[in-house]
Coordinates of C-alpha atoms in Angstrom, one line a residue:
Chain A
X1019 CA 104.1 48.4 81.2
X1020 CA 100.8 47.9 82.7
X1021 CA 99.1 50.3 79.9
X1022 CA 100.7 47.7 77.3
X1023 CA 98.6 44.8 78.7
X1024 CA 95.3 47.0 79.0
X1025 CA 95.6 47.9 75.5
X1026 CA 95.1 45.3 72.6
X1027 CA 97.8 46.5 69.9
X1028 CA 97.2 44.7 66.7
X1029 CA 99.2 45.2 63.4
X1030 CA 97.7 44.6 59.8
X1031 CA 97.0 41.1 58.8
X1032 CA 96.6 39.8 62.4
X1033 CA 94.0 37.4 63.0
X1034 CA 91.7 38.8 65.9
X1035 CA 89.1 36.0 66.2
X1036 CA 86.7 33.7 64.5
X1037 CA 83.7 35.4 62.9
X1038 CA 80.0 33.9 63.5
X1039 CA 76.7 35.6 64.1
X1040 CA 77.5 37.0 67.4
X1041 CA 81.0 38.3 66.5
X1042 CA 80.8 40.9 63.5
X1043 CA 83.6 42.7 62.2
X1044 CA 83.5 46.5 62.2
X1045 CA 85.6 49.6 61.1
X1046 CA 89.4 48.7 60.5
X1047 CA 88.7 44.7 60.1
X1048 CA 87.9 42.5 57.5
X1049 CA 86.6 39.0 57.3
X1050 CA 88.2 36.2 55.2
X1051 CA 87.6 32.6 55.2
X1052 CA 85.7 32.6 58.5
X1053 CA 88.2 34.8 60.4
X1054 CA 88.2 38.4 61.4
X1055 CA 91.7 40.1 60.3
X1056 CA 93.1 43.7 61.2
X1057 CA 93.5 46.1 58.3
X1058 CA 95.2 49.0 59.9
X1059 CA 97.8 49.2 62.9
X1060 CA 96.2 50.3 66.1
X1061 CA 94.1 49.1 69.1
X1062 CA 91.2 46.7 69.1
X1063 CA 87.9 47.8 70.7
X1064 CA 84.7 45.5 71.3
X1065 CA 81.3 47.3 71.0
X1066 CA 78.6 45.2 72.7
X1067 CA 75.0 45.5 71.2
X1068 CA 71.9 43.9 72.1
X1069 CA 72.8 40.4 70.5
X1070 CA 76.0 40.8 68.6
X1071 CA 79.5 42.4 69.3
X1072 CA 81.3 44.3 67.1
X1073 CA 85.2 44.5 66.7
X1074 CA 86.7 47.6 65.6
X1075 CA 90.4 48.4 65.1
X1076 CA 91.0 52.2 65.8
X1077 CA 93.9 53.4 63.6
X1078 CA 96.4 55.9 65.1
X1079 CA 97.4 57.7 62.2
X1080 CA 94.7 60.2 61.1
X1081 CA 93.8 59.7 57.6
X1082 CA 93.1 62.5 55.2
X1083 CA 89.3 63.8 54.6
X1084 CA 87.6 63.2 51.4
X1085 CA 84.8 65.6 50.6
X1086 CA 81.5 63.7 50.7
X1087 CA 78.3 64.7 48.9
X1088 CA 76.2 67.1 50.8
X1089 CA 79.3 68.8 52.8
X1090 CA 79.5 72.3 53.1
X1091 CA 82.8 73.4 51.8
X1092 CA 85.1 76.6 51.5
X1093 CA 86.6 77.0 48.0
X1094 CA 88.8 79.6 46.1
X1095 CA 87.7 80.3 42.5
X1096 CA 90.3 80.0 40.1
X1097 CA 89.3 79.9 36.5
X1098 CA 85.9 81.5 35.5
X1099 CA 84.2 80.5 32.1
X1100 CA 80.9 81.2 30.3
X1101 CA 79.6 77.8 31.4
X1102 CA 81.4 76.9 34.6
X1103 CA 84.0 78.0 36.9
X1104 CA 86.7 75.9 38.7
X1105 CA 87.6 76.1 42.3
X1106 CA 90.0 74.8 44.7
X1107 CA 88.5 73.3 47.8
X1108 CA 90.2 74.6 51.1
X1109 CA 88.2 73.4 53.9
X1110 CA 85.3 71.0 54.5
X1111 CA 83.1 72.6 57.4
X1112 CA 85.7 73.6 59.9
X1113 CA 88.4 71.1 58.9
X1114 CA 91.1 72.7 56.9
X1115 CA 92.4 70.2 54.1
X1116 CA 96.0 69.1 54.0
X1117 CA 96.0 69.3 50.3
X1118 CA 93.5 71.1 48.2
X1119 CA 91.0 69.4 45.9
X1120 CA 89.6 70.6 42.7
X1121 CA 86.2 71.2 42.2
X1122 CA 83.7 72.7 39.5
X1123 CA 80.9 74.9 39.6
X1124 CA 78.5 74.8 36.8
X1125 CA 76.1 77.7 35.6
X1126 CA 73.1 75.8 36.3
X1127 CA 74.1 75.3 40.0
X1128 CA 75.0 78.8 40.7
X1129 CA 71.4 80.1 41.7
X1130 CA 68.2 78.3 42.2
X1131 CA 66.0 80.5 40.3
X1132 CA 66.5 82.1 37.0
X1133 CA 69.0 79.6 35.9
X1134 CA 69.0 80.7 32.2
X1135 CA 69.7 84.3 33.2
X1136 CA 72.7 83.7 35.4
X1137 CA 75.9 85.3 34.0
X1138 CA 79.1 83.6 35.3
X1139 CA 81.0 87.0 35.2
X1140 CA 78.3 88.7 37.5
X1141 CA 78.4 85.6 39.8
X1142 CA 82.2 85.1 40.4
X1143 CA 85.6 86.2 40.0
X1144 CA 88.8 84.7 40.3
X1145 CA 90.3 84.7 43.7
X1146 CA 87.0 84.9 45.4
X1147 CA 86.3 82.7 48.8
X1148 CA 83.0 80.9 48.3
X1149 CA 80.9 78.7 50.4
X1150 CA 79.4 75.8 48.3
X1151 CA 77.8 72.3 48.8
X1152 CA 79.2 69.1 47.2
X1153 CA 77.0 67.6 44.9
X1154 CA 77.1 63.7 44.1
X1155 CA 80.2 63.1 41.7
X1156 CA 79.5 62.7 38.3
X1157 CA 82.8 63.4 36.9
X1158 CA 85.9 61.2 37.5
X1159 CA 88.4 63.7 38.7
X1160 CA 86.5 66.8 39.9
X1161 CA 84.0 67.5 42.5
X1162 CA 80.6 69.2 41.5
X1163 CA 79.8 72.1 43.7
X1164 CA 76.5 73.9 44.2
X1165 CA 75.7 77.4 45.5
X1166 CA 71.9 77.4 44.8
X1167 CA 71.1 78.3 48.4
X1168 CA 70.8 81.6 50.1
X1169 CA 73.5 80.8 52.6
X1170 CA 76.1 79.8 49.7
X1171 CA 77.9 82.0 47.5
X1172 CA 80.9 84.4 47.8
X1173 CA 81.9 85.0 51.4
X1174 CA 85.2 87.1 50.9
X1175 CA 85.8 89.1 47.5
X1176 CA 88.4 91.7 46.9
X1177 CA 88.2 94.8 44.8
X1178 CA 91.0 95.9 42.3
X1179 CA 92.3 98.1 45.2
X1180 CA 92.9 94.8 47.1
X1181 CA 90.3 95.8 49.9
X1182 CA 87.8 93.4 51.2
X1183 CA 84.4 94.2 49.9
X1184 CA 81.4 94.7 51.9
X1185 CA 77.9 93.0 50.5
X1186 CA 75.2 95.5 50.1
X1187 CA 72.5 93.1 48.7
X1188 CA 72.6 89.5 47.6
X1189 CA 73.8 90.3 43.9
X1190 CA 76.2 93.4 44.8
X1191 CA 79.3 94.0 46.9
X1192 CA 81.0 97.5 47.4
X1193 CA 84.6 98.6 47.8
X1194 CA 84.8 100.6 51.0
X1195 CA 87.7 102.6 49.6
X1196 CA 86.4 103.6 46.3
X1197 CA 82.6 102.9 46.8
X1198 CA 82.7 101.0 43.3
X1199 CA 79.8 98.3 43.1
X1200 CA 80.6 94.9 41.6
X1201 CA 78.2 92.0 41.0
X1202 CA 78.4 88.8 42.8
X1203 CA 76.4 86.0 44.0
X1204 CA 76.7 86.8 47.8
X1205 CA 76.1 84.3 50.4
X1206 CA 73.9 85.0 53.3
X1207 CA 76.7 85.0 56.0
X1208 CA 76.3 86.6 59.4
X1209 CA 79.2 88.9 60.2
X1210 CA 81.3 87.6 63.1
X1211 CA 81.0 90.9 65.1
X1212 CA 77.2 90.8 64.7
X1213 CA 77.5 87.2 66.2
X1214 CA 79.6 88.5 69.1
X1215 CA 76.6 91.1 69.8
X1216 CA 74.3 88.3 70.2
Chain B
X1098 CA 137.7 29.6 42.4
X1099 CA 136.3 32.2 44.8
X1100 CA 133.2 30.3 45.2
X1101 CA 135.0 27.4 46.5
X1102 CA 136.8 29.6 49.0
X1103 CA 133.5 30.7 50.3
X1104 CA 132.2 27.3 51.4
X1105 CA 135.3 25.3 51.8
X1106 CA 137.7 27.5 54.2
X1107 CA 135.2 28.3 56.9
X1108 CA 132.9 25.1 57.0
X1109 CA 129.4 26.2 56.4
X1110 CA 130.0 29.9 57.3
X1111 CA 129.7 32.5 54.8
X1112 CA 131.9 35.5 54.0
X1113 CA 130.4 37.8 56.6
X1114 CA 130.2 34.9 59.1
X1115 CA 126.6 33.9 58.8
X1116 CA 125.2 30.5 58.6
X1117 CA 123.3 29.7 55.5
X1118 CA 119.7 30.4 56.9
X1119 CA 120.9 33.3 58.9
X1120 CA 119.6 37.1 57.9
X1121 CA 121.7 40.2 58.2
X1122 CA 120.8 42.4 61.1
X1123 CA 117.7 44.3 60.3
X1124 CA 117.1 47.9 61.9
X1125 CA 113.8 49.5 61.2
X1126 CA 112.4 53.2 61.8
X1127 CA 109.0 54.4 61.2
X1128 CA 108.0 57.9 60.6
X1129 CA 111.1 59.7 59.6
X1130 CA 109.5 62.4 57.5
X1131 CA 106.8 64.6 58.9
X1132 CA 105.9 65.8 55.4
X1133 CA 104.9 62.7 54.1
X1134 CA 101.6 60.5 55.1
X1135 CA 103.9 57.6 56.1
X1136 CA 107.4 56.9 55.9
X1137 CA 110.0 54.1 57.0
X1138 CA 113.6 53.6 56.9
X1139 CA 115.0 50.0 56.9
X1140 CA 118.6 48.5 57.1
X1141 CA 119.3 45.1 55.8
X1142 CA 122.8 44.9 56.9
X1143 CA 124.4 47.5 54.7
X1144 CA 121.4 47.9 52.5
X1145 CA 119.6 51.1 53.4
X1146 CA 116.2 51.8 52.1
X1147 CA 114.0 55.0 52.5
X1148 CA 110.3 54.7 51.5
X1149 CA 107.7 57.5 51.5
X1150 CA 104.1 57.1 51.2
X1151 CA 101.4 59.9 50.0
X1152 CA 98.0 59.6 49.9
X1153 CA 95.0 58.5 49.3
X1154 CA 94.8 61.9 47.7
X1155 CA 93.0 63.2 44.4
X1156 CA 94.6 61.9 41.1
X1157 CA 96.6 64.7 39.5
X1158 CA 96.4 63.5 35.8
X1159 CA 93.1 63.7 34.0
X1160 CA 91.5 60.7 32.8
X1161 CA 93.5 58.2 34.9
X1162 CA 91.5 57.5 38.1
X1163 CA 89.4 54.3 38.4
X1164 CA 85.7 54.5 39.3
X1165 CA 85.9 51.2 41.6
X1166 CA 89.5 51.4 43.3
X1167 CA 92.4 53.4 43.9
X1168 CA 95.5 53.7 41.6
X1169 CA 98.7 52.9 43.3
X1170 CA 101.8 54.9 42.0
X1171 CA 105.2 53.6 42.5
X1172 CA 108.6 55.0 41.8
X1173 CA 111.9 53.1 42.5
X1174 CA 115.0 55.2 42.7
X1175 CA 118.7 54.0 43.3
X1176 CA 120.9 57.0 44.5
X1177 CA 124.0 57.7 42.5
X1178 CA 126.4 57.0 45.3
X1179 CA 124.7 53.9 46.4
X1180 CA 126.8 51.1 45.3
X1181 CA 129.5 49.7 48.0
X1182 CA 132.2 49.9 45.3
X1183 CA 133.4 53.0 43.9
X1184 CA 131.5 53.3 40.6
X1185 CA 128.9 55.9 40.3
X1186 CA 125.3 55.3 38.7
X1187 CA 124.6 57.9 36.0
X1188 CA 121.0 58.4 36.8
X1189 CA 119.1 57.4 39.8
X1190 CA 115.6 56.7 38.0
X1191 CA 114.5 56.3 34.6
X1192 CA 116.7 53.6 33.3
X1193 CA 115.3 50.1 32.4
X1194 CA 116.1 48.5 36.0
X1195 CA 114.4 51.1 38.1
X1196 CA 111.5 51.1 35.8
X1197 CA 111.2 47.2 36.0
X1198 CA 111.6 47.4 39.9
X1199 CA 108.9 50.1 40.0
X1200 CA 106.6 47.8 38.0
X1201 CA 107.2 44.9 40.4
X1202 CA 106.8 46.9 43.6
X1203 CA 103.4 48.4 42.2
X1204 CA 102.3 44.7 41.7
X1205 CA 103.4 43.7 45.2
X1206 CA 101.6 46.9 46.8
X1207 CA 98.5 46.4 44.9
X1208 CA 98.3 42.8 46.3
X1209 CA 98.0 43.9 49.8
X1210 CA 96.3 47.4 50.0
X1211 CA 92.4 47.6 49.9
X1212 CA 92.3 49.3 46.8
X1213 CA 88.3 49.0 46.8
X1214 CA 88.0 51.4 50.0
X1215 CA 89.6 54.5 48.3
X1216 CA 87.7 54.9 44.8
X1217 CA 88.9 57.7 42.5
X1218 CA 92.1 58.3 44.6
X1219 CA 95.7 57.7 44.2
X1220 CA 98.3 56.4 46.6
X1221 CA 102.1 57.4 45.8
X1222 CA 104.6 55.1 47.1
X1223 CA 108.4 56.5 46.7
X1224 CA 111.3 54.2 47.2
X1225 CA 114.9 55.6 47.6
X1226 CA 117.9 53.0 47.8
X1227 CA 120.5 54.8 49.7
X1228 CA 123.0 52.1 49.8
X1229 CA 123.3 48.8 48.1
X1230 CA 124.6 45.6 49.6
X1231 CA 122.5 43.0 47.8
X1232 CA 118.7 42.1 48.2
X1233 CA 117.8 45.6 47.7
X1234 CA 114.6 44.9 46.1
X1235 CA 113.5 42.8 48.8
X1236 CA 114.2 45.4 51.4
X1237 CA 112.6 48.1 49.5
X1238 CA 109.2 45.9 49.6
X1239 CA 109.7 45.7 53.1
X1240 CA 110.2 49.5 53.8
X1241 CA 107.1 50.3 51.7
X1242 CA 105.1 47.9 53.7
X1243 CA 106.1 49.7 56.9
X1244 CA 105.3 53.2 55.2
X1245 CA 101.8 52.0 54.4
X1246 CA 101.3 50.9 58.0
X1247 CA 102.8 54.2 59.3
X1248 CA 100.3 56.0 56.8
X1249 CA 97.4 54.3 58.3
X1250 CA 96.3 52.7 54.9
X1251 CA 94.3 49.7 55.2
X1252 CA 96.2 46.4 54.1
X1253 CA 95.6 43.0 54.2
X1254 CA 99.0 41.6 55.5
X1255 CA 102.6 42.4 55.5
X1256 CA 104.5 42.0 52.0
X1257 CA 107.7 40.5 52.8
X1258 CA 110.6 40.3 50.5
X1259 CA 113.5 37.9 51.1
X1260 CA 116.1 36.6 48.5
X1261 CA 117.7 33.0 48.5
X1262 CA 120.9 32.3 46.5
X1263 CA 122.5 29.0 45.3
X1264 CA 126.2 29.6 45.8
X1265 CA 127.9 26.8 44.5
X1266 CA 126.5 26.8 40.9
X1267 CA 129.5 24.5 39.7
X1268 CA 127.8 21.6 41.6
X1269 CA 124.4 22.5 40.2
X1270 CA 124.4 20.1 37.2
X1271 CA 126.2 17.2 39.4
X1272 CA 124.3 15.9 42.5
X1273 CA 121.1 17.3 43.9
X1274 CA 122.0 17.0 47.7
X1275 CA 125.0 19.4 47.1
X1276 CA 122.7 22.1 45.5
X1277 CA 119.9 21.9 48.0
X1278 CA 122.1 22.1 51.1
X1279 CA 124.0 25.4 49.6
X1280 CA 120.9 27.8 49.2
X1281 CA 121.7 30.7 51.5
X1282 CA 119.2 33.5 52.6
X1283 CA 119.5 37.1 52.4
X1284 CA 122.4 37.6 50.0
X1285 CA 124.9 40.3 50.2
X1286 CA 126.4 42.0 47.3
X1287 CA 129.3 39.4 46.9
X1288 CA 127.0 36.5 47.0
X1289 CA 124.9 38.3 44.4
X1290 CA 127.7 38.9 42.0
X1291 CA 129.1 35.2 42.3
X1292 CA 128.1 32.9 39.5
X1293 CA 124.8 31.5 41.0
X1294 CA 121.2 31.8 41.1
X1295 CA 119.3 34.5 43.1
X1296 CA 115.8 34.2 43.6
X1297 CA 113.8 37.1 45.1
X1298 CA 110.4 36.3 46.4
X1299 CA 107.6 38.8 47.9
X1300 CA 105.2 36.8 49.8
X1301 CA 102.3 37.3 52.3
X1302 CA 103.2 35.1 55.0
X1303 CA 100.4 33.1 56.6
X1304 CA 99.5 33.7 60.1
X1305 CA 97.5 30.8 60.7
X1306 CA 99.4 28.1 62.8
X1307 CA 97.5 25.3 61.0
X1308 CA 99.0 25.9 57.6
X1309 CA 102.7 26.4 58.5
X1310 CA 103.7 23.0 57.3
X1311 CA 101.7 22.9 54.1
X1312 CA 102.3 26.5 52.4
X1313 CA 103.6 29.0 54.4
X1314 CA 102.5 32.1 52.4
X1315 CA 101.2 33.3 49.3
X1316 CA 103.9 34.4 46.6
X1317 CA 102.9 37.7 44.8
X1318 CA 106.2 38.5 43.0
X1319 CA 109.2 36.4 42.1
X1320 CA 112.2 37.0 40.2
X1321 CA 115.3 35.3 39.3
X1322 CA 118.7 36.3 38.3
X1323 CA 121.9 34.8 37.3
X1324 CA 122.3 31.4 35.6
X1325 CA 120.2 28.6 35.0
X1326 CA 118.4 26.6 37.8
X1327 CA 117.4 23.0 37.7
X1328 CA 113.5 22.6 38.2
X1329 CA 114.1 20.2 41.1
X1330 CA 115.9 22.7 43.1
X1331 CA 113.0 25.2 42.9
X1332 CA 110.7 23.8 45.5
X1333 CA 113.3 23.5 48.2
X1334 CA 114.7 27.2 47.4
X1335 CA 110.9 28.5 47.5
X1336 CA 110.6 26.7 51.1
X1337 CA 113.9 28.2 52.3
X1338 CA 112.8 31.5 51.1
X1339 CA 109.5 31.5 52.9
X1340 CA 111.0 30.3 56.0
X1341 CA 113.1 33.7 55.6
X1342 CA 110.0 35.6 54.8
X1343 CA 108.6 34.2 58.2
X1344 CA 111.5 35.4 60.2
X1345 CA 111.5 38.9 58.4
X1346 CA 108.0 39.1 59.2
X1347 CA 108.7 38.5 63.2
X1348 CA 111.2 41.3 63.2
X1349 CA 109.0 43.8 61.4
X1350 CA 105.9 42.9 63.6
X1351 CA 107.9 43.6 66.8
X1352 CA 109.3 46.9 65.2
X1353 CA 105.6 48.0 64.3
X1354 CA 104.4 47.1 67.9
X1355 CA 107.4 49.0 69.3
X1356 CA 106.7 52.1 67.0
X1357 CA 103.0 51.6 68.3
X1358 CA 103.5 51.7 72.0
X1359 CA 106.2 54.3 72.0
X1360 CA 105.2 57.0 69.8
X1361 CA 101.4 56.8 70.2
X1362 CA 101.2 56.1 73.8
X1363 CA 99.8 59.7 74.7
X1364 CA 97.1 59.1 72.1
X1365 CA 96.2 55.8 73.3
X1366 CA 95.8 57.1 76.9
X1367 CA 93.2 59.5 75.3
X1368 CA 91.5 56.5 73.7
X1369 CA 91.4 54.8 76.9
X1370 CA 90.1 57.8 78.7
X1371 CA 87.3 57.9 76.3

């Protein structure tokens, strides 16, 4: 029970202290009518800076992560069109999302050079796993993605035989079983066994 | 003549042995579903409510999301087997009563959630009434509030629901003193079905000790059922209901702190070590 006394547990709506120039509300709190209240249920923390003291409430329940502009995401291509392709965002960096988010990759954002000569069917196929960067959101319900970098593009692709294809250049991938070559916008990803050698 | 037996035979005790300002026993559990982001189970006497919260997540439908704040989606469902009497409900949701309750629940939840923190996202709240014994709407508001706290969604304050019922409706038109004294809190099914007035109030109880005497809460949703009510009785009924909201807030507050200390103590120790 000593631990209960050491930790300042608070509930939403609980008034923490008065708000002035010294005490500033931080994350998990809000200010209303001169007082600082808690927004989530958790532990009260005080962060002392030079002249101020920030009150934060650290919630216990981990909230779901939402993709932010500039994040590198891992997505799976679902629909390929002449002008764009639709994806399901599976991971943000190293964090696997609890639920997939919908993303859209326009034709102009596939490659940095020769934007007019890009053909969508030679860059992506449904079922490919791609690495992309999140652009600032312009539409209401989808995330805009971009692969206009060398390290972004198709990371995993399967051939018609169902075998994972090996990249042979930045525009082509080859099936190790049938030796058939297919066009993709290949990501410059260092394989894991090469990393293990270094 | 049933209502006369309620008051006359047992002094000021009610059918189930409670006094007018006494609540039924409230039992609370949080985190009952592992799949949902937040969930809660609440019992107001024999009224049993399950609430689950999903989100904030991406809106499923197209063209429905707002650019500045989140969308709250509520579904209120009364189970087929939930009535205390033997009758069966035909369908658990989609009828007019459930839609009306869903709309009022959404209005109450939008008042307490910080919607501007989650733009272009959606918060789903599902409420299932397992057993009905009066005051099911107010219990569902309390369950939804606890589910939001369990999900970690930032809220301003608790949304507390409480009912108040005028039992002796035959004396309402007569003397005022008889009407004021017979308002009872947390009506059960028998008192709700009696020919009286039932007022359901959802309030944000004020935590400042200074303003307890003036107005002890901000009323978000209020609805009435039953017969006509004289306007002079409304203020006293409102004050009594807000006192009930304060008591329920104390009970829920204790349950939330208990849930925090027990279920999250290892992670709290990690927080302390950092």
